[in-house]
Each structure stands twice: as C-alpha cells, then as structure tokens.
Amino acid sequence: CVPGATSKAYKHEPYHADAIRGEDEAYDVNSSLYAGRYHLAPRNADMLADAAPKDPIYIVGSWDCFREAYLMDPEDGNRWNFVVTLGDARCERFQLRVNNSPVEALYPFLKDGSMQTRCAGPDDGGEGHYWLVDGRDSEVPTGTAYCITLVWSTPPRVSWEQIREGVPSWAKHCRHSYAVLGSWTGGVFEALRDVSADDDENTWEAALRIGNSGSEWFRFVRDGDPEQLIYPSTNSCSEDVPVRGPDNMCNEKCWHIFGKVGEAVTLRLQIIDAHITLTVLSNSMGNRVMNSVEGPHRHGYYVAASFTGWSFEPMELDPATSSTFRYRNSLGSSGEE
C-alpha cells in the first residue's frame, strides 16, 4: 500500500508489493475500496494513515455554480455528511475542501469520479476534478435528495446514498442557467433568455440571424461550464438525432442550420426532469424539434472488428441491467477474428 504523494507518510523511495489478495479475488478496484480476503495482508497499513483534519470540511458543487461553500456536518471525528438535491438535469458535481481552502481540496483521482474512484488530497491538485452524482440512468426525479459522506481512512472515502429527507432550505433558491456557443457568438458563451412560464417551465431562448455564409452552427452550455455541454449525438439538425449532455463528451459536435442571409431564427431549449427539448424555429427549415433520450438507453456502444468489416455495429442493452451492453456474432471460416 502506497500513501498519497502529499501524505506525511509518503517516502521518496521505491515501494514494493506487500499484499496478495485471495485466490479468486479481483484487482479491479484499488486497495482503499477493496473489502475481500487477503493471502498476505498489507503491512503497517495503520502507519500510512494521516490524522483526520482538525479544521472543518466544506463542500462546493454545481447546484449553485460553485458559488458558495457549505459546511459539512461532522460525526464521530472522522466522518462528515451533507445533503444535496439533484437539479433539472438529474446530475450534480462536487468537491470537498479542508477549511474551505482550494489548496487543501479532497477530490477524485479521475474527473467525474464515482464512489469507486480513489480520493486524492488534501492538496492543491483538485482543479477540474469533481465527483459526479448522476441519477440519469436510474431516472430518479429532479429534487431527489442524496446524503454525501466523507469517511477519513487510508485514503479517505467519499460515498453517497439516496435519502427520503426533504429539500434543504438553501437548495430551493438554486437554479441552473444556460447559454449558447455558436458561429455568431465570437467564441464566447451568450446567455439564453429565460422565457419560462407556468405552463412552459424552465424554458430558454436565443434569437439570431443567418450570416453571409447561409449557415450557422451552435451548441449549449449549462452554468457557463465547458464540462457541461449540450449537443447532438452527431453533427446534424435532424429530428431523429438525440440530444446529449450536459457532459464533457461533446467532441466538437454541434447543430447546423441553414437559411437565407439575414433570416431570423429562434432557438428554444427546455429542460424538465433531465429531458431536453430543442426547438428550432426557421422559415427556411420549418419548425424542428429534437429530444434527449432518458435512462440507460441514452448511452450508445458499438463494436468494430474483422467480423464486422471494421464498420461500427451497435451493442444491445441487457434489459435485466442498467449498465451492461452485449454484442453477439460468429467466428468466420478461419476460426479467428
């Protein structure tokens, strides 16, 4: 077991394997999350542990655009809790900070970390690294409450679970905003106008005119965060192309619209319980409506291999699960692929 590089127990010298897991145990999770049997248990594991911080632990998150740090509730000296709720897109990102200091951040080793992602810190390497509480695949409703828990161990563990408690009072005042990035915005995010109404909630609009090229492109962003883009699954403006996001997997994809020079176009974006509806109002193209796909079907996985002629063929979601995709084919006459 190797302590983190910022740990007081870390030594700048070679480390050697000092633990062997049970014969049938896997190595697909790091030691901090492993709870199985050992043939050879880690030695001196307790000596690698840093003491729990004496200063308070704060949490910052996307629910209010990371504007305010909230104090976590301490419990038993090495455990802290905080209740959050999911916003309109059913997903929120967060990071922890000792004494509310960005240079003492606790963060996932990988971006958009899950509960299986190793916790790093406290140190100054947390920029852009956040945990992601994601209720989109399980289709929990907007406003669902989760209790986020930090347990101080070697290394610290961060987890969350759905609870039945009501919405925290501060969360009632939180609302996400949306902007558009397009060929006419000069490379900057241009805020959408809030046109929400009682019978048309959480709706945003942008107005533009077609330029001299006769075409324009665009995508959207939540809270001005380039890690939370909304975009089409392929470069298009066809109604059968799903809306994706908000996430960081855009890869420069965007919608393309066409029309006469100077023609007025209205873009209308609505997000209700993670379902995204984009409406394009245009004389040349008519009114087009694009929608997102909810649940695990929002993911798409493909296989390219010698038996597909190296073209991509879709995998199918196993209906008994929410995360397993399968593909079946047969070996060719050579007996290998």
Coordinates of C-alpha atoms in Angstrom, one line a residue:
C1 CA 0.0 0.0 0.0
V2 CA 1.5 3.3 -1.1
P3 CA 0.3 6.6 0.7
G4 CA -0.6 9.6 -1.4
A5 CA 2.3 11.8 -2.6
T6 CA 1.0 14.6 -0.4
S7 CA 0.8 12.3 2.7
K8 CA 3.1 12.9 5.6
A9 CA 3.8 9.1 5.4
Y10 CA 5.0 9.2 1.8
K11 CA 8.7 8.5 1.2
H12 CA 10.7 9.2 -1.9
E13 CA 12.0 5.7 -2.3
P14 CA 11.0 2.5 -4.2
Y15 CA 7.9 0.8 -2.9
H16 CA 7.3 -3.0 -3.2
A17 CA 4.1 -5.1 -3.3
D18 CA 3.2 -6.0 0.2
A19 CA -0.3 -7.5 -0.2
I20 CA -1.7 -10.5 -2.1
R21 CA -5.5 -10.8 -2.4
G22 CA -7.4 -14.1 -2.2
E23 CA -7.1 -16.6 -5.0
D24 CA -10.4 -15.8 -6.6
E25 CA -10.4 -12.1 -5.8
A26 CA -10.2 -9.4 -8.5
Y27 CA -7.8 -6.4 -8.7
D28 CA -10.3 -4.1 -10.5
V29 CA -10.6 -1.8 -7.5
N30 CA -7.9 -0.1 -5.6
S31 CA -6.9 -1.1 -2.0
S32 CA -8.8 1.7 -0.4
L33 CA -12.1 0.2 -1.7
Y34 CA -11.2 -3.5 -1.5
A35 CA -13.1 -5.4 1.2
G36 CA -12.3 -9.0 0.3
R37 CA -9.8 -11.6 1.7
Y38 CA -6.0 -11.4 1.6
H39 CA -3.4 -14.2 1.4
L40 CA -1.0 -11.6 2.5
A41 CA -2.5 -8.6 4.3
P42 CA -1.0 -5.2 3.9
R43 CA 1.7 -4.5 6.5
N44 CA 1.8 -1.4 8.6
A45 CA -1.4 0.0 7.0
D46 CA -2.2 2.0 10.1
M47 CA 1.2 3.7 9.9
L48 CA 0.3 5.1 6.4
A49 CA -2.8 7.0 7.7
D50 CA -2.7 10.7 8.1
A51 CA -4.7 12.1 11.0
A52 CA -8.1 13.4 10.2
P53 CA -8.2 17.2 9.7
K54 CA -8.9 19.3 12.8
D55 CA -10.3 22.1 10.6
P56 CA -13.9 22.0 9.3
I57 CA -14.7 20.3 5.9
Y58 CA -16.6 22.3 3.3
I59 CA -18.4 21.2 0.1
V60 CA -18.8 23.1 -3.2
G61 CA -20.9 22.0 -6.1
S62 CA -22.6 22.6 -9.4
W63 CA -26.0 23.1 -7.7
D64 CA -25.2 26.8 -7.3
C65 CA -22.4 27.1 -9.9
F66 CA -19.8 26.5 -7.2
R67 CA -20.5 30.0 -5.8
E68 CA -20.9 29.1 -2.1
A69 CA -19.1 26.7 0.2
Y70 CA -21.3 24.8 2.6
L71 CA -20.1 23.4 6.0
M72 CA -20.4 19.6 6.2
D73 CA -21.9 18.1 9.4
P74 CA -19.1 16.4 11.5
E75 CA -19.8 13.0 13.1
D76 CA -17.5 10.9 15.4
G77 CA -14.4 12.8 14.5
N78 CA -13.7 11.1 11.2
R79 CA -17.0 11.3 9.3
W80 CA -18.8 14.2 7.7
N81 CA -22.2 14.4 6.0
F82 CA -24.0 16.8 3.7
V83 CA -27.4 16.6 2.0
V84 CA -27.8 17.8 -1.6
T85 CA -30.6 17.6 -4.2
L86 CA -30.3 16.9 -8.0
G87 CA -31.2 19.8 -10.3
D88 CA -33.1 19.9 -13.6
A89 CA -30.6 17.6 -15.4
R90 CA -30.5 15.0 -12.6
C91 CA -26.8 15.3 -12.1
E92 CA -24.5 17.4 -10.0
R93 CA -20.7 17.6 -9.4
F94 CA -18.9 18.5 -6.2
Q95 CA -15.6 18.7 -4.4
L96 CA -14.6 18.9 -0.7
R97 CA -12.2 21.3 0.9
V98 CA -10.5 21.4 4.3
N99 CA -11.2 24.8 5.9
N100 CA -12.7 25.9 2.6
S101 CA -9.2 26.2 1.0
P102 CA -8.8 25.3 -2.7
V103 CA -5.2 24.3 -1.9
E104 CA -6.5 21.7 0.6
A105 CA -9.0 20.1 -1.7
L106 CA -10.3 16.5 -1.5
Y107 CA -11.2 15.3 -5.0
P108 CA -11.5 12.2 -7.2
F109 CA -8.3 11.0 -8.9
L110 CA -10.3 10.9 -12.1
K111 CA -12.6 13.6 -13.4
D112 CA -16.4 13.0 -12.9
G113 CA -15.5 10.4 -10.3
S114 CA -17.9 7.8 -8.9
M115 CA -17.9 6.2 -5.5
Q116 CA -15.4 3.7 -6.8
T117 CA -12.9 6.4 -7.7
R118 CA -9.9 6.9 -5.3
C119 CA -10.0 10.1 -3.2
A120 CA -6.9 12.3 -3.5
G121 CA -5.7 15.2 -1.3
P122 CA -6.0 17.3 0.6
D123 CA -3.7 19.3 -1.7
D124 CA -3.8 21.8 -4.5
G125 CA -4.3 19.4 -7.4
G126 CA -8.1 19.4 -7.4
E127 CA -8.7 21.9 -10.3
G128 CA -11.3 20.4 -12.7
H129 CA -11.7 17.2 -10.6
Y130 CA -15.1 16.6 -9.2
W131 CA -17.3 13.7 -8.1
L132 CA -20.5 13.2 -10.2
V133 CA -23.8 12.3 -8.5
D134 CA -25.7 11.0 -11.6
G135 CA -29.4 10.0 -11.4
R136 CA -30.0 9.9 -15.2
D137 CA -29.6 6.1 -15.7
S138 CA -31.8 5.3 -12.7
E139 CA -34.2 8.1 -13.8
V140 CA -34.7 9.5 -10.3
P141 CA -36.8 12.7 -10.4
T142 CA -35.4 16.2 -10.1
G143 CA -35.2 17.2 -6.5
T144 CA -34.2 13.8 -5.2
A145 CA -32.0 14.1 -2.1
Y146 CA -28.7 12.4 -1.5
C147 CA -26.5 12.3 1.6
I148 CA -22.8 12.7 0.7
T149 CA -20.5 11.2 3.2
L150 CA -16.7 11.6 3.8
V151 CA -15.1 8.9 5.9
W152 CA -11.4 9.6 6.9
S153 CA -9.4 6.5 6.2
T154 CA -6.4 5.5 4.1
P155 CA -7.1 7.1 1.7
P156 CA -10.4 9.0 2.6
R157 CA -13.6 7.5 1.2
V158 CA -16.4 9.5 -0.4
S159 CA -19.9 8.0 -1.0
W160 CA -23.5 9.0 -1.3
E161 CA -26.9 7.4 -1.0
Q162 CA -30.4 8.4 -1.8
I163 CA -32.5 9.5 1.2
R164 CA -36.1 10.5 1.8
E165 CA -35.4 13.8 3.5
G166 CA -37.0 16.9 2.1
V167 CA -35.2 19.5 0.1
P168 CA -32.6 21.6 2.1
S169 CA -33.8 25.2 2.5
W170 CA -30.8 26.6 0.6
A171 CA -31.4 24.3 -2.4
K172 CA -34.8 25.9 -3.0
H173 CA -33.0 29.0 -4.2
C174 CA -30.7 27.2 -6.6
R175 CA -31.3 27.3 -10.3
H176 CA -29.1 26.5 -13.3
S177 CA -28.7 28.9 -16.2
Y178 CA -28.0 28.2 -19.9
A179 CA -26.1 29.8 -22.7
V180 CA -25.3 29.2 -26.4
L181 CA -22.0 28.9 -28.1
G182 CA -22.4 29.5 -31.9
S183 CA -20.7 30.6 -35.0
W184 CA -22.2 34.1 -34.4
T185 CA -21.1 34.5 -30.7
G186 CA -17.4 35.1 -31.4
G187 CA -16.3 32.1 -29.5
V188 CA -17.9 33.1 -26.2
F189 CA -21.0 31.8 -24.3
E190 CA -24.0 34.0 -24.9
A191 CA -26.7 33.8 -22.2
L192 CA -30.1 32.5 -23.2
R193 CA -33.2 34.5 -22.3
D194 CA -35.4 32.9 -19.6
V195 CA -38.9 32.7 -21.1
S196 CA -40.3 30.2 -18.5
A197 CA -44.0 30.4 -17.7
D198 CA -46.4 28.4 -15.5
D199 CA -47.3 26.1 -18.5
D200 CA -43.8 26.2 -20.1
E201 CA -41.3 25.8 -17.2
N202 CA -37.5 26.0 -17.4
T203 CA -37.5 27.3 -21.0
W204 CA -34.7 29.4 -22.5
E205 CA -34.4 31.1 -25.9
A206 CA -31.9 32.7 -28.2
A207 CA -32.5 34.8 -31.4
L208 CA -30.1 35.0 -34.3
R209 CA -29.9 35.9 -37.9
I210 CA -28.3 33.7 -40.6
G211 CA -25.0 35.3 -41.7
N212 CA -23.4 35.7 -45.1
S213 CA -22.4 32.0 -45.4
G214 CA -26.1 31.0 -45.3
S215 CA -25.5 28.6 -42.4
E216 CA -24.7 28.7 -38.7
W217 CA -23.7 26.1 -36.0
F218 CA -24.3 26.0 -32.3
R219 CA -24.3 24.0 -29.0
F220 CA -25.4 24.9 -25.5
V221 CA -23.7 25.0 -22.1
R222 CA -25.0 24.8 -18.5
D223 CA -23.8 27.4 -16.0
G224 CA -21.1 28.5 -18.4
D225 CA -19.1 25.3 -17.6
P226 CA -17.4 23.8 -20.7
E227 CA -17.6 20.4 -18.9
Q228 CA -21.4 20.6 -19.1
L229 CA -22.2 21.0 -22.8
I230 CA -25.5 20.1 -24.5
Y231 CA -25.0 18.9 -28.1
P232 CA -26.4 16.5 -30.8
S233 CA -25.2 12.9 -30.9
T234 CA -24.0 13.6 -34.5
N235 CA -23.4 16.8 -36.4
S236 CA -26.9 17.5 -37.7
C237 CA -30.2 19.3 -37.2
S238 CA -32.4 16.3 -37.9
E239 CA -35.3 15.5 -35.6
D240 CA -34.2 11.8 -35.3
V241 CA -30.8 12.7 -33.8
P242 CA -30.9 12.6 -30.0
V243 CA -29.8 15.5 -27.8
R244 CA -26.8 14.6 -25.5
G245 CA -25.5 16.1 -22.2
P246 CA -24.9 18.1 -20.2
D247 CA -21.4 16.4 -20.0
N248 CA -17.8 16.7 -21.3
M249 CA -18.1 14.3 -24.2
C250 CA -19.1 16.7 -26.9
N251 CA -16.0 16.3 -29.0
E252 CA -16.9 19.5 -31.0
K253 CA -20.3 18.2 -32.2
C254 CA -22.9 20.8 -32.9
W255 CA -26.2 21.5 -34.7
H256 CA -26.1 23.1 -38.2
I257 CA -28.9 25.3 -39.5
F258 CA -29.3 26.8 -43.0
G259 CA -31.3 29.7 -44.4
K260 CA -31.3 32.9 -46.3
V261 CA -28.9 35.7 -45.4
G262 CA -30.4 37.8 -42.7
E263 CA -33.2 35.3 -41.9
A264 CA -34.3 35.3 -38.3
V265 CA -34.1 32.0 -36.4
T266 CA -35.2 31.3 -32.8
L267 CA -33.7 28.5 -30.7
R268 CA -35.7 27.3 -27.7
L269 CA -34.3 25.0 -25.1
Q270 CA -36.3 23.3 -22.4
I271 CA -35.1 21.0 -19.6
I272 CA -37.6 19.2 -17.4
D273 CA -36.6 16.3 -15.2
A274 CA -33.5 15.7 -17.4
H275 CA -35.5 15.6 -20.6
I276 CA -34.1 18.1 -23.0
T277 CA -36.2 19.5 -25.9
L278 CA -34.6 21.7 -28.5
T279 CA -36.9 23.6 -30.9
V280 CA -35.6 25.4 -33.9
L281 CA -38.0 28.0 -35.5
S282 CA -37.0 28.9 -39.0
N283 CA -38.8 29.9 -42.2
S284 CA -36.4 28.0 -44.4
M285 CA -36.1 24.8 -42.4
G286 CA -39.5 24.9 -40.7
N287 CA -40.0 24.1 -37.1
R288 CA -37.8 21.2 -35.9
V289 CA -37.9 19.5 -32.5
M290 CA -35.1 17.4 -31.1
N291 CA -35.3 15.4 -27.9
S292 CA -32.9 13.7 -25.5
V293 CA -33.2 10.0 -24.5
E294 CA -33.6 9.1 -20.8
G295 CA -32.4 6.2 -18.8
P296 CA -29.6 3.8 -19.8
H297 CA -30.7 4.0 -23.4
R298 CA -29.1 7.4 -23.6
H299 CA -25.8 5.5 -23.9
G300 CA -24.6 4.0 -27.2
Y301 CA -21.8 1.5 -27.6
Y302 CA -20.5 -0.1 -30.8
V303 CA -18.2 -2.8 -31.9
A304 CA -15.7 -2.6 -34.8
A305 CA -13.9 -5.9 -35.7
S306 CA -12.8 -8.1 -38.5
F307 CA -16.1 -9.8 -38.4
T308 CA -18.0 -6.5 -39.0
G309 CA -15.7 -5.5 -41.8
W310 CA -14.3 -2.8 -39.4
S311 CA -17.6 -0.9 -39.5
F312 CA -19.3 0.0 -36.3
E313 CA -22.2 -2.2 -35.2
P314 CA -24.4 -1.3 -32.2
M315 CA -24.4 -3.3 -28.9
E316 CA -27.7 -4.0 -27.2
L317 CA -28.6 -3.1 -23.7
D318 CA -29.2 -6.1 -21.5
P319 CA -32.8 -5.4 -20.2
A320 CA -32.0 -7.1 -16.9
T321 CA -29.4 -4.4 -16.1
S322 CA -28.9 -0.7 -16.5
S323 CA -25.3 -0.8 -17.4
T324 CA -24.5 -3.9 -19.4
F325 CA -24.3 -3.9 -23.2
R326 CA -23.8 -7.0 -25.3
Y327 CA -22.9 -8.0 -28.8
R328 CA -23.1 -11.4 -30.5
N329 CA -21.6 -12.6 -33.7
S330 CA -20.0 -15.8 -35.1
L331 CA -16.4 -16.7 -35.9
G332 CA -15.6 -16.8 -39.6
S333 CA -14.3 -19.8 -41.5
S334 CA -10.7 -19.1 -40.3
G335 CA -11.7 -19.8 -36.7
E336 CA -10.2 -16.5 -35.5
E337 CA -11.1 -12.8 -35.6

